[in-house]
């Protein structure tokens, strides 16, 4: 998503949510943008037909009017922020089209800090932020959310303006993290997108390695570092999330759902399901209908 931060950011809802172990909420959308910062725990969420696994330190950014649905979780708490900001299709320049001598980000950061003294007239206020940013490089984002949580908007109008400005600062910080991790995120996001569209098929670490022309050890490192689990566990989590949705929303048999989710063996599916949720697929369906 791209935002023009020369224009105001308006926060219309902020809060902290805690969810115990289980499956919660149906598909829905809201008319403002939604930002989620995971304080602890983890959960899966479908955003516009793509499944994301979010855990402590991650940020999810959901555009306005996009359908999303939280899936199962192992227990989690997170800050959420509903906000309105001017969207744009214009890509950010990151200064490299303004003064060619400043090519590395540290130099750009220095120039930005003192651009008023450098006579820079064409700085770009457009920032770009991806849907899912994992393993934030610092705890600054959480600190900013905590600052909002401490503000009492009933005191005066200035408090509300302060919240809007902190939200704008969060967007700027997320953009910085996007730049720092763009190359790694690009590779990882392509792999995740491939898995998300093919998890119901017979895919493996070896196949992923061959498809993207990178070593199996590098794929494993990406998943361990940024996802916090191996590729098989990630794929199985997606399959189980899909199975949960089908158990609630369809009349298909458990065997049919097992096959649709990508499990060739229903016994293996039942065992994984019980191991993760503590109940059988049949019990899950009964308790959610």
mmCIF file of C-alpha atoms in Angstrom:
data_model
loop_
_atom_site.group_PDB
_atom_site.id
_atom_site.type_symbol
_atom_site.label_atom_id
_atom_site.label_comp_id
_atom_site.label_asym_id
_atom_site.label_seq_id
_atom_site.Cartn_x
_atom_site.Cartn_y
_atom_site.Cartn_z
ATOM 1 C CA UNK A 1 0.000 0.000 0.000
ATOM 2 C CA UNK A 2 1.130 3.538 -0.721
ATOM 3 C CA UNK A 3 0.212 6.592 1.324
ATOM 4 C CA UNK A 4 0.869 10.285 0.790
ATOM 5 C CA UNK A 5 1.936 11.473 4.236
ATOM 6 C CA UNK A 6 1.904 15.121 3.249
ATOM 7 C CA UNK A 7 -1.810 14.688 3.898
ATOM 8 C CA UNK A 8 -3.386 14.008 7.319
ATOM 9 C CA UNK A 9 -3.843 10.604 8.902
ATOM 10 C CA UNK A 10 -7.098 10.148 10.845
ATOM 11 C CA UNK A 11 -7.449 7.455 13.517
ATOM 12 C CA UNK A 12 -11.056 6.410 14.147
ATOM 13 C CA UNK A 13 -10.495 3.435 16.443
ATOM 14 C CA UNK A 14 -7.701 2.060 18.594
ATOM 15 C CA UNK A 15 -7.563 -0.788 21.069
ATOM 16 C CA UNK A 16 -5.945 -3.923 22.415
ATOM 17 C CA UNK A 17 -7.445 -7.353 21.825
ATOM 18 C CA UNK A 18 -6.723 -10.689 23.494
ATOM 19 C CA UNK A 19 -7.880 -13.993 22.028
ATOM 20 C CA UNK A 20 -7.616 -17.338 23.768
ATOM 21 C CA UNK A 21 -6.763 -20.531 21.927
ATOM 22 C CA UNK A 22 -9.216 -21.348 19.167
ATOM 23 C CA UNK A 23 -10.962 -20.138 16.047
ATOM 24 C CA UNK A 24 -12.773 -16.805 15.981
ATOM 25 C CA UNK A 25 -14.578 -14.331 13.718
ATOM 26 C CA UNK A 26 -16.084 -14.668 10.264
ATOM 27 C CA UNK A 27 -15.030 -12.947 7.055
ATOM 28 C CA UNK A 28 -15.715 -9.218 7.044
ATOM 29 C CA UNK A 29 -14.303 -5.876 5.923
ATOM 30 C CA UNK A 30 -14.267 -2.315 7.238
ATOM 31 C CA UNK A 31 -14.371 1.061 5.507
ATOM 32 C CA UNK A 32 -11.050 2.222 6.971
ATOM 33 C CA UNK A 33 -7.551 0.744 6.908
ATOM 34 C CA UNK A 34 -6.690 -1.720 9.678
ATOM 35 C CA UNK A 35 -3.244 -2.083 11.228
ATOM 36 C CA UNK A 36 -2.455 -4.906 13.662
ATOM 37 C CA UNK A 37 0.681 -5.171 15.787
ATOM 38 C CA UNK A 38 1.099 -8.590 17.435
ATOM 39 C CA UNK A 39 2.181 -8.221 21.071
ATOM 40 C CA UNK A 40 2.497 -11.934 21.807
ATOM 41 C CA UNK A 41 1.280 -15.307 20.578
ATOM 42 C CA UNK A 42 0.460 -16.040 16.949
ATOM 43 C CA UNK A 43 -2.457 -16.524 14.580
ATOM 44 C CA UNK A 44 -3.309 -17.056 10.916
ATOM 45 C CA UNK A 45 -5.402 -14.584 8.957
ATOM 46 C CA UNK A 46 -6.854 -14.640 5.447
ATOM 47 C CA UNK A 47 -6.498 -11.268 3.719
ATOM 48 C CA UNK A 48 -7.981 -11.034 0.230
ATOM 49 C CA UNK A 49 -7.733 -14.854 -0.234
ATOM 50 C CA UNK A 50 -4.103 -15.029 0.958
ATOM 51 C CA UNK A 51 -3.244 -16.654 4.303
ATOM 52 C CA UNK A 52 -0.685 -14.890 6.516
ATOM 53 C CA UNK A 53 0.912 -16.302 9.661
ATOM 54 C CA UNK A 54 1.453 -13.475 12.161
ATOM 55 C CA UNK A 55 3.378 -13.750 15.411
ATOM 56 C CA UNK A 56 5.006 -11.547 18.057
ATOM 57 C CA UNK A 57 6.545 -8.414 16.563
ATOM 58 C CA UNK A 58 4.715 -8.695 13.228
ATOM 59 C CA UNK A 59 2.562 -6.024 11.642
ATOM 60 C CA UNK A 60 -0.409 -6.686 9.356
ATOM 61 C CA UNK A 61 -1.798 -3.855 7.256
ATOM 62 C CA UNK A 62 -5.254 -4.464 5.751
ATOM 63 C CA UNK A 63 -6.583 -1.935 3.216
ATOM 64 C CA UNK A 64 -10.067 -0.498 3.553
ATOM 65 C CA UNK A 65 -12.895 -2.613 2.095
ATOM 66 C CA UNK A 66 -10.668 -5.683 1.710
ATOM 67 C CA UNK A 67 -12.168 -8.896 3.091
ATOM 68 C CA UNK A 68 -10.225 -10.527 5.915
ATOM 69 C CA UNK A 69 -10.819 -13.303 8.414
ATOM 70 C CA UNK A 70 -8.868 -14.316 11.518
ATOM 71 C CA UNK A 71 -8.359 -18.068 11.673
ATOM 72 C CA UNK A 72 -7.202 -20.301 14.508
ATOM 73 C CA UNK A 73 -4.620 -19.126 17.013
ATOM 74 C CA UNK A 74 -2.501 -20.495 19.841
ATOM 75 C CA UNK A 75 -3.491 -17.577 22.045
ATOM 76 C CA UNK A 76 -2.585 -14.019 21.092
ATOM 77 C CA UNK A 77 -2.913 -10.354 21.989
ATOM 78 C CA UNK A 78 -2.443 -7.413 19.659
ATOM 79 C CA UNK A 79 -2.951 -3.690 19.217
ATOM 80 C CA UNK A 80 -5.320 -2.675 16.418
ATOM 81 C CA UNK A 81 -5.609 0.677 14.725
ATOM 82 C CA UNK A 82 -8.369 1.754 12.311
ATOM 83 C CA UNK A 83 -7.245 4.756 10.277
ATOM 84 C CA UNK A 84 -7.911 6.759 7.140
ATOM 85 C CA UNK A 85 -4.992 8.029 5.050
ATOM 86 C CA UNK A 86 -4.696 9.265 1.498
ATOM 87 C CA UNK A 87 -3.807 6.351 -0.759
ATOM 88 C CA UNK A 88 -1.842 6.850 -3.963
ATOM 89 C CA UNK A 89 -0.665 4.861 -6.969
ATOM 90 C CA UNK A 90 2.456 6.991 -7.209
ATOM 91 C CA UNK A 91 5.620 5.046 -6.251
ATOM 92 C CA UNK A 92 7.939 6.668 -3.677
ATOM 93 C CA UNK A 93 11.139 8.182 -5.045
ATOM 94 C CA UNK A 94 13.313 7.542 -1.947
ATOM 95 C CA UNK A 95 15.402 10.579 -3.057
ATOM 96 C CA UNK A 96 17.478 8.617 -5.570
ATOM 97 C CA UNK A 97 15.844 10.501 -8.450
ATOM 98 C CA UNK A 98 16.486 13.842 -6.790
ATOM 99 C CA UNK A 99 20.206 13.858 -6.019
ATOM 100 C CA UNK A 100 22.093 10.953 -7.574
ATOM 101 C CA UNK A 101 25.110 11.354 -5.275
ATOM 102 C CA UNK A 102 23.082 10.023 -2.358
ATOM 103 C CA UNK A 103 22.581 6.366 -3.248
ATOM 104 C CA UNK A 104 22.721 4.473 0.068
ATOM 105 C CA UNK A 105 19.988 4.736 2.678
ATOM 106 C CA UNK A 106 22.239 6.012 5.466
ATOM 107 C CA UNK A 107 23.162 8.979 3.316
ATOM 108 C CA UNK A 108 19.516 9.534 2.443
ATOM 109 C CA UNK A 109 18.560 9.415 6.096
ATOM 110 C CA UNK A 110 21.148 12.097 6.859
ATOM 111 C CA UNK A 111 19.939 14.284 4.004
ATOM 112 C CA UNK A 112 16.324 13.897 5.095
ATOM 113 C CA UNK A 113 17.175 15.022 8.612
ATOM 114 C CA UNK A 114 18.607 18.290 7.342
ATOM 115 C CA UNK A 115 16.896 18.755 4.014
ATOM 116 C CA UNK A 116 15.725 22.243 4.983
ATOM 117 C CA UNK A 117 19.346 23.378 5.137
ATOM 118 C CA UNK A 118 20.267 21.614 1.918
ATOM 119 C CA UNK A 119 17.696 23.442 -0.175
ATOM 120 C CA UNK A 120 15.981 20.203 -1.227
ATOM 121 C CA UNK A 121 12.647 21.147 -2.815
ATOM 122 C CA UNK A 122 11.409 17.909 -4.350
ATOM 123 C CA UNK A 123 11.361 15.430 -1.490
ATOM 124 C CA UNK A 124 8.691 12.746 -1.901
ATOM 125 C CA UNK A 125 6.091 12.282 0.827
ATOM 126 C CA UNK A 126 4.808 8.978 -0.571
ATOM 127 C CA UNK A 127 5.622 5.880 1.479
ATOM 128 C CA UNK A 128 5.169 2.236 0.542
ATOM 129 C CA UNK A 129 4.247 -0.467 3.061
ATOM 130 C CA UNK A 130 3.626 -4.136 2.410
ATOM 131 C CA UNK A 131 0.749 -6.134 3.883
ATOM 132 C CA UNK A 132 2.875 -8.218 6.254
ATOM 133 C CA UNK A 133 6.093 -7.031 7.897
ATOM 134 C CA UNK A 134 7.754 -9.683 10.038
ATOM 135 C CA UNK A 135 10.276 -9.421 12.863
ATOM 136 C CA UNK A 136 10.380 -5.661 13.208
ATOM 137 C CA UNK A 137 13.993 -4.472 13.437
ATOM 138 C CA UNK A 138 13.356 -2.571 16.652
ATOM 139 C CA UNK A 139 10.725 -2.210 19.356
ATOM 140 C CA UNK A 140 9.929 1.342 18.233
ATOM 141 C CA UNK A 141 6.577 0.331 16.707
ATOM 142 C CA UNK A 142 5.417 -1.243 19.963
ATOM 143 C CA UNK A 143 6.566 1.848 21.870
ATOM 144 C CA UNK A 144 4.458 4.047 19.580
ATOM 145 C CA UNK A 145 1.383 1.861 20.119
ATOM 146 C CA UNK A 146 1.965 2.062 23.873
ATOM 147 C CA UNK A 147 2.089 5.854 23.619
ATOM 148 C CA UNK A 148 -1.321 5.865 21.945
ATOM 149 C CA UNK A 149 -2.685 3.519 24.637
ATOM 150 C CA UNK A 150 -1.672 6.024 27.328
ATOM 151 C CA UNK A 151 -3.484 8.969 25.733
ATOM 152 C CA UNK A 152 -6.904 9.980 27.015
ATOM 153 C CA UNK A 153 -8.759 11.458 24.057
ATOM 154 C CA UNK A 154 -11.462 12.836 26.356
ATOM 155 C CA UNK A 155 -9.065 15.434 27.789
ATOM 156 C CA UNK A 156 -9.074 17.753 24.778
ATOM 157 C CA UNK A 157 -8.897 17.866 20.994
ATOM 158 C CA UNK A 158 -5.116 18.089 21.070
ATOM 159 C CA UNK A 159 -4.950 14.528 22.401
ATOM 160 C CA UNK A 160 -6.782 13.260 19.309
ATOM 161 C CA UNK A 161 -4.415 15.201 17.047
ATOM 162 C CA UNK A 162 -1.498 13.624 18.890
ATOM 163 C CA UNK A 163 -2.873 10.133 18.195
ATOM 164 C CA UNK A 164 -3.201 10.988 14.488
ATOM 165 C CA UNK A 165 0.403 12.184 14.393
ATOM 166 C CA UNK A 166 1.684 9.062 16.154
ATOM 167 C CA UNK A 167 -0.198 6.926 13.612
ATOM 168 C CA UNK A 168 1.542 8.878 10.857
ATOM 169 C CA UNK A 169 4.894 8.222 12.567
ATOM 170 C CA UNK A 170 4.094 4.486 12.671
ATOM 171 C CA UNK A 171 3.498 4.485 8.907
ATOM 172 C CA UNK A 172 6.828 6.224 8.349
ATOM 173 C CA UNK A 173 8.643 3.666 10.521
ATOM 174 C CA UNK A 174 6.971 0.775 8.709
ATOM 175 C CA UNK A 175 8.157 2.255 5.420
ATOM 176 C CA UNK A 176 11.734 2.364 6.736
ATOM 177 C CA UNK A 177 11.510 -1.296 7.709
ATOM 178 C CA UNK A 178 10.103 -2.121 4.276
ATOM 179 C CA UNK A 179 13.127 -0.517 2.612
ATOM 180 C CA UNK A 180 15.654 -2.290 4.832
ATOM 181 C CA UNK A 181 14.140 -5.717 4.204
ATOM 182 C CA UNK A 182 12.807 -5.283 0.670
ATOM 183 C CA UNK A 183 15.131 -7.823 -1.012
ATOM 184 C CA UNK A 184 14.622 -10.557 1.573
ATOM 185 C CA UNK A 185 10.915 -9.821 1.818
ATOM 186 C CA UNK A 186 10.589 -9.963 -1.960
ATOM 187 C CA UNK A 187 11.996 -13.500 -2.117
ATOM 188 C CA UNK A 188 10.080 -14.680 0.920
ATOM 189 C CA UNK A 189 6.813 -13.112 -0.186
ATOM 190 C CA UNK A 190 7.083 -14.802 -3.585
ATOM 191 C CA UNK A 191 7.584 -18.154 -1.875
ATOM 192 C CA UNK A 192 4.687 -17.542 0.525
ATOM 193 C CA UNK A 193 2.438 -16.471 -2.335
ATOM 194 C CA UNK A 194 3.363 -19.653 -4.223
ATOM 195 C CA UNK A 195 2.627 -21.804 -1.172
ATOM 196 C CA UNK A 196 -0.617 -19.975 -0.406
ATOM 197 C CA UNK A 197 -1.893 -20.733 -3.904
ATOM 198 C CA UNK A 198 -0.666 -24.337 -3.995
ATOM 199 C CA UNK A 199 -0.889 -25.672 -0.430
ATOM 200 C CA UNK A 200 -3.670 -28.073 -1.443
ATOM 201 C CA UNK A 201 -1.282 -29.745 -3.894
ATOM 202 C CA UNK A 202 1.681 -32.005 -3.226
ATOM 203 C CA UNK A 203 4.386 -29.407 -2.527
ATOM 204 C CA UNK A 204 7.638 -29.856 -0.620
ATOM 205 C CA UNK A 205 10.832 -28.068 0.394
ATOM 206 C CA UNK A 206 12.624 -29.659 -2.548
ATOM 207 C CA UNK A 207 9.998 -28.452 -5.012
ATOM 208 C CA UNK A 208 10.081 -24.911 -3.597
ATOM 209 C CA UNK A 209 13.873 -24.890 -3.878
ATOM 210 C CA UNK A 210 13.755 -25.956 -7.527
ATOM 211 C CA UNK A 211 10.910 -23.580 -8.423
ATOM 212 C CA UNK A 212 12.747 -20.495 -7.142
ATOM 213 C CA UNK A 213 16.282 -21.592 -7.963
ATOM 214 C CA UNK A 214 17.584 -21.305 -4.422
ATOM 215 C CA UNK A 215 19.015 -23.888 -2.054
ATOM 216 C CA UNK A 216 16.862 -25.865 0.360
ATOM 217 C CA UNK A 217 19.007 -24.600 3.246
ATOM 218 C CA UNK A 218 18.319 -20.964 2.257
ATOM 219 C CA UNK A 219 14.571 -21.616 2.069
ATOM 220 C CA UNK A 220 14.743 -23.255 5.493
ATOM 221 C CA UNK A 221 16.702 -20.296 6.890
ATOM 222 C CA UNK A 222 14.137 -17.799 5.543
ATOM 223 C CA UNK A 223 11.293 -19.690 7.180
ATOM 224 C CA UNK A 224 13.079 -20.214 10.485
ATOM 225 C CA UNK A 225 14.179 -16.554 10.651
ATOM 226 C CA UNK A 226 11.042 -14.760 9.454
ATOM 227 C CA UNK A 227 8.218 -17.271 9.909
ATOM 228 C CA UNK A 228 9.468 -19.055 13.024
ATOM 229 C CA UNK A 229 8.785 -22.558 11.703
ATOM 230 C CA UNK A 230 9.808 -24.993 8.984
ATOM 231 C CA UNK A 231 8.206 -25.139 5.539
ATOM 232 C CA UNK A 232 6.291 -28.356 6.315
ATOM 233 C CA UNK A 233 4.820 -26.887 9.491
ATOM 234 C CA UNK A 234 3.843 -23.711 7.625
ATOM 235 C CA UNK A 235 2.150 -25.669 4.826
ATOM 236 C CA UNK A 236 0.315 -27.892 7.318
ATOM 237 C CA UNK A 237 -0.876 -24.816 9.251
ATOM 238 C CA UNK A 238 -2.360 -23.382 6.049
ATOM 239 C CA UNK A 239 -4.039 -26.705 5.300
ATOM 240 C CA UNK A 240 -5.474 -26.931 8.801
ATOM 241 C CA UNK A 241 -6.704 -23.315 8.624
ATOM 242 C CA UNK A 242 -8.431 -24.080 5.339
ATOM 243 C CA UNK A 243 -9.930 -27.244 6.852
ATOM 244 C CA UNK A 244 -11.307 -25.243 9.810
ATOM 245 C CA UNK A 245 -13.074 -22.853 7.468
ATOM 246 C CA UNK A 246 -14.545 -25.716 5.398
ATOM 247 C CA UNK A 247 -15.678 -27.617 8.489
ATOM 248 C CA UNK A 248 -17.763 -24.596 9.470
ATOM 249 C CA UNK A 249 -18.913 -23.266 6.095
ATOM 250 C CA UNK A 250 -19.554 -26.429 4.060
ATOM 251 C CA UNK A 251 -21.393 -29.737 4.264
ATOM 252 C CA UNK A 252 -18.483 -31.721 2.800
ATOM 253 C CA UNK A 253 -17.452 -34.856 4.645
ATOM 254 C CA UNK A 254 -14.323 -34.822 6.768
ATOM 255 C CA UNK A 255 -12.632 -37.099 4.250
ATOM 256 C CA UNK A 256 -13.481 -34.724 1.397
ATOM 257 C CA UNK A 257 -12.212 -31.734 3.362
ATOM 258 C CA UNK A 258 -8.996 -33.604 4.166
ATOM 259 C CA UNK A 259 -8.390 -34.129 0.443
ATOM 260 C CA UNK A 260 -9.346 -30.563 -0.478
ATOM 261 C CA UNK A 261 -6.877 -29.229 2.107
ATOM 262 C CA UNK A 262 -4.046 -31.236 0.556
ATOM 263 C CA UNK A 263 -3.807 -34.198 2.930
ATOM 264 C CA UNK A 264 -3.541 -37.510 1.086
ATOM 265 C CA UNK A 265 -4.147 -39.458 4.297
ATOM 266 C CA UNK A 266 -7.201 -38.740 6.448
ATOM 267 C CA UNK A 267 -5.647 -40.460 9.470
ATOM 268 C CA UNK A 268 -2.658 -38.098 9.260
ATOM 269 C CA UNK A 269 -5.048 -35.137 8.913
ATOM 270 C CA UNK A 270 -7.024 -36.215 11.992
ATOM 271 C CA UNK A 271 -3.831 -36.685 14.002
ATOM 272 C CA UNK A 272 -2.431 -33.250 13.076
ATOM 273 C CA UNK A 273 -5.783 -31.587 13.723
ATOM 274 C CA UNK A 274 -6.122 -33.103 17.174
ATOM 275 C CA UNK A 275 -2.491 -32.313 17.995
ATOM 276 C CA UNK A 276 -2.970 -28.629 17.091
ATOM 277 C CA UNK A 277 -6.482 -27.959 18.421
ATOM 278 C CA UNK A 278 -6.935 -30.628 21.079
ATOM 279 C CA UNK A 279 -10.140 -31.918 19.495
ATOM 280 C CA UNK A 280 -11.060 -33.979 16.434
ATOM 281 C CA UNK A 281 -12.387 -32.390 13.203
ATOM 282 C CA UNK A 282 -15.801 -33.874 13.988
ATOM 283 C CA UNK A 283 -15.826 -32.304 17.466
ATOM 284 C CA UNK A 284 -14.642 -28.983 16.015
ATOM 285 C CA UNK A 285 -17.476 -28.947 13.486
ATOM 286 C CA UNK A 286 -20.046 -29.819 16.138
ATOM 287 C CA UNK A 287 -18.857 -27.072 18.520
ATOM 288 C CA UNK A 288 -18.913 -24.386 15.765
ATOM 289 C CA UNK A 289 -22.292 -25.059 14.173
#
